[in-house]
Short mmCIF file of C-alpha atoms in Angstrom, two decimals:
data_model
loop_
_atom_site.label_atom_id
_atom_site.label_comp_id
_atom_site.label_asym_id
_atom_site.label_seq_id
_atom_site.Cartn_x
_atom_site.Cartn_y
_atom_site.Cartn_z
CA UNK A 634 98.53 122.70 114.07
CA UNK A 635 101.72 124.72 112.71
CA UNK A 636 101.82 123.70 108.63
CA UNK A 637 104.64 125.21 106.05
CA UNK A 638 103.84 126.35 102.79
CA UNK A 639 106.49 126.98 100.98
CA UNK A 640 106.07 128.67 96.87
CA UNK A 641 109.48 128.23 94.46
CA UNK A 642 109.77 129.29 91.23
CA UNK A 643 107.89 126.90 88.99
CA UNK A 644 104.99 127.54 87.13
CA UNK A 645 101.90 126.98 89.53
CA UNK A 646 102.42 129.32 92.15
CA UNK A 647 98.56 129.27 91.94
CA UNK A 648 98.86 126.23 94.12
CA UNK A 649 100.29 127.69 96.95
CA UNK A 650 98.11 130.86 96.81
CA UNK A 651 94.85 128.17 96.74
CA UNK A 652 96.27 126.83 99.74
CA UNK A 653 96.69 129.87 101.60
CA UNK A 654 93.53 130.76 100.48
CA UNK A 655 91.69 127.52 101.97
CA UNK A 656 94.17 127.81 105.18
CA UNK A 657 93.62 131.37 105.81
CA UNK A 658 90.10 130.74 106.87
CA UNK A 659 90.77 127.76 109.81
CA UNK A 660 91.74 128.94 112.95
CA UNK A 661 93.28 125.45 113.86
CA UNK A 662 96.23 125.71 111.40
CA UNK A 663 99.22 128.13 111.83
CA UNK A 664 100.28 128.59 108.36
CA UNK A 665 104.25 129.46 107.92
CA UNK A 666 104.86 130.69 104.66
CA UNK A 667 108.32 130.66 102.57
CA UNK A 668 108.39 132.32 99.14
CA UNK A 669 111.83 132.10 96.58
CA UNK A 670 112.94 134.96 95.28
CA UNK A 671 111.54 133.21 91.60
CA UNK A 672 107.84 132.63 93.04
CA UNK A 673 107.37 136.35 94.13
CA UNK A 674 108.38 136.66 90.34
CA UNK A 675 106.29 134.00 88.78
CA UNK A 676 103.02 135.20 90.75
CA UNK A 677 103.08 138.85 88.85
CA UNK A 678 103.32 137.05 85.86
CA UNK A 679 100.61 134.16 86.77
CA UNK A 680 98.47 135.94 88.18
CA UNK A 681 96.51 138.47 89.38
CA UNK A 682 98.06 139.02 92.89
CA UNK A 683 100.87 140.81 94.42
CA UNK A 684 103.35 138.55 96.76
CA UNK A 685 102.57 141.14 99.32
CA UNK A 686 98.81 139.57 98.84
CA UNK A 687 100.04 136.09 98.87
CA UNK A 688 102.22 136.61 102.12
CA UNK A 689 98.87 138.52 103.82
CA UNK A 690 97.15 135.37 103.93
CA UNK A 691 99.37 133.70 106.04
CA UNK A 692 100.01 133.48 109.74
CA UNK A 693 103.23 133.78 109.90
CA UNK A 694 105.97 134.52 106.90
CA UNK A 695 109.29 133.61 107.05
CA UNK A 696 112.46 135.58 104.55
CA UNK A 697 113.94 132.67 102.55
CA UNK A 698 117.34 133.81 103.39
CA UNK A 699 116.49 133.26 107.06
CA UNK A 700 117.96 129.71 107.81
CA UNK A 701 117.88 130.46 111.36
CA UNK A 702 113.79 130.86 111.37
CA UNK A 703 111.80 128.35 113.83
CA UNK A 704 111.26 126.10 111.41
CA UNK A 705 114.41 125.67 110.59
CA UNK A 706 114.93 123.31 113.55
CA UNK A 707 113.32 119.88 114.56
CA UNK A 708 112.44 121.22 117.85
CA UNK A 709 109.81 123.29 116.50
CA UNK A 710 106.73 121.48 115.74
CA UNK A 711 104.95 121.65 112.83
CA UNK A 712 102.56 118.99 111.53
CA UNK A 713 104.62 118.90 107.86
CA UNK A 714 105.25 120.75 105.09
CA UNK A 715 103.82 122.00 101.11
CA UNK A 716 105.84 123.14 98.82
CA UNK A 717 103.25 124.03 95.64
CA UNK A 718 104.86 124.23 93.50
CA UNK A 719 108.05 122.65 93.54
CA UNK A 720 110.96 123.61 91.34
CA UNK A 721 113.26 121.21 89.93
CA UNK A 722 116.17 123.32 91.37
CA UNK A 723 114.39 123.24 94.83
CA UNK A 724 113.77 119.18 94.45
CA UNK A 725 117.18 119.15 93.98
CA UNK A 726 118.00 120.82 96.90
CA UNK A 727 115.51 118.85 99.18
CA UNK A 728 116.85 115.68 97.66
CA UNK A 729 120.64 116.93 98.03
CA UNK A 730 120.58 118.13 101.74
CA UNK A 731 121.99 121.32 100.11
CA UNK A 732 119.99 123.74 102.95
CA UNK A 733 121.26 126.67 101.79
CA UNK A 734 117.67 128.45 101.82
CA UNK A 735 115.48 128.11 104.45
CA UNK A 736 112.65 126.62 101.99
CA UNK A 737 115.31 123.39 101.59
CA UNK A 738 116.11 123.80 105.17
CA UNK A 739 112.68 123.82 106.55
CA UNK A 740 112.25 120.47 104.27
CA UNK A 741 115.45 119.11 105.57
CA UNK A 742 114.01 119.43 109.19
CA UNK A 743 110.88 117.79 108.06
CA UNK A 744 112.15 114.93 106.40
CA UNK A 745 114.82 114.53 109.41
CA UNK A 746 112.10 114.76 111.95
CA UNK A 747 109.94 112.19 109.63
CA UNK A 748 107.05 114.50 109.22
CA UNK A 749 105.20 114.90 106.01
CA UNK A 750 106.95 116.12 103.39
CA UNK A 751 104.57 117.08 100.25
CA UNK A 752 106.51 118.11 96.84
CA UNK A 753 104.20 119.47 93.99
CA UNK A 754 106.19 119.11 91.07
CA UNK A 755 105.34 120.83 87.83
CA UNK A 756 108.26 120.38 85.50
CA UNK A 757 106.87 118.66 82.52
CA UNK A 758 108.13 116.29 80.12
CA UNK A 759 110.24 114.94 82.78
CA UNK A 760 114.08 114.07 82.10
CA UNK A 761 115.48 111.03 83.84
CA UNK A 762 117.39 113.64 86.28
CA UNK A 763 114.38 114.72 87.32
CA UNK A 764 112.79 111.47 87.38
CA UNK A 765 115.74 110.01 89.81
CA UNK A 766 115.50 113.17 91.86
CA UNK A 767 111.69 112.23 92.32
CA UNK A 768 112.32 108.81 93.43
CA UNK A 769 115.29 109.58 95.92
CA UNK A 770 112.75 112.30 97.56
CA UNK A 771 110.29 109.68 97.75
CA UNK A 772 112.89 107.23 98.99
CA UNK A 773 113.41 110.30 102.00
CA UNK A 774 109.97 109.99 103.29
CA UNK A 775 108.56 113.20 100.67
CA UNK A 776 105.44 112.17 99.02
CA UNK A 777 105.74 113.46 95.11
CA UNK A 778 102.37 114.77 94.51
CA UNK A 779 102.21 116.13 91.43
CA UNK A 780 98.97 118.03 90.26
CA UNK A 781 97.04 115.79 88.08
CA UNK A 782 93.34 116.58 87.74
CA UNK A 783 90.90 114.08 88.64
CA UNK A 784 88.12 114.20 85.70
CA UNK A 785 85.39 112.41 87.80
CA UNK A 786 84.58 115.81 89.67
CA UNK A 787 83.61 116.47 86.36
CA UNK A 788 85.33 119.89 86.74
CA UNK A 789 84.26 123.00 85.09
CA UNK A 790 86.65 125.70 84.81
CA UNK A 791 90.40 125.90 86.22
CA UNK A 792 89.53 126.84 89.26
CA UNK A 793 87.80 123.37 89.99
CA UNK A 794 90.72 121.01 88.92
CA UNK A 795 92.88 123.60 91.03
CA UNK A 796 90.41 123.17 94.23
CA UNK A 797 90.16 119.50 93.52
CA UNK A 798 94.23 119.22 93.95
CA UNK A 799 94.42 121.69 96.99
CA UNK A 800 91.65 119.69 98.22
CA UNK A 801 93.95 116.27 97.94
CA UNK A 802 96.85 118.01 99.25
CA UNK A 803 95.73 119.26 102.48
CA UNK A 804 93.69 115.72 103.07
CA UNK A 805 97.07 113.87 102.57
CA UNK A 806 98.81 116.12 105.39
CA UNK A 807 95.66 115.22 107.25
CA UNK A 808 93.39 118.22 107.25
CA UNK A 809 90.00 118.33 106.74
CA UNK A 810 88.36 120.75 103.77
CA UNK A 811 85.10 120.27 102.76
CA UNK A 812 85.94 121.32 98.90
CA UNK A 813 87.16 117.58 98.74
CA UNK A 814 85.32 115.41 96.50
CA UNK A 815 85.52 112.01 97.33
CA UNK A 816 85.08 108.96 94.67
CA UNK A 817 82.28 107.10 95.87
CA UNK A 818 82.54 104.22 93.75
CA UNK A 819 81.17 103.34 90.45
CA UNK A 820 77.32 101.40 91.48
#
């Protein structure tokens, strides 16, 4: 199974990094990573990681300028794509089919092939233009998955919140992970 992971320039690059950390331990999933230039900058600002460290967790790393990469074609089969975080610029490019870089082109391919595209917007507050873009993304077939914490898990740390969000992202795309705490109901 191949999964594309896009990390764009919004705050919250830790979600994409944690995705790669979990997936790097899996032999059954081949990860294809795309980092925008702004994501590279935010990795240094928001984390103790270097962009090269993040890249080393992926099976394949693609240059965001290379729109002729294998993942830019629908004939290259993947199970889908997660863009975590998804900046409003990247969202706008995806929704408007403005594929001037690989992250937006790969997302466009995932949509046209009717595969799973999960977008993790991190912008707040949202103005009407953002809301309209998010609604349009859903109309096109993407799933919008804001990183909203689940407090029924009784998180003790920020890492607990991040891990649950990432586990839900993977669950949504069809990847089972033991880290996911499922709601069992109130009995």
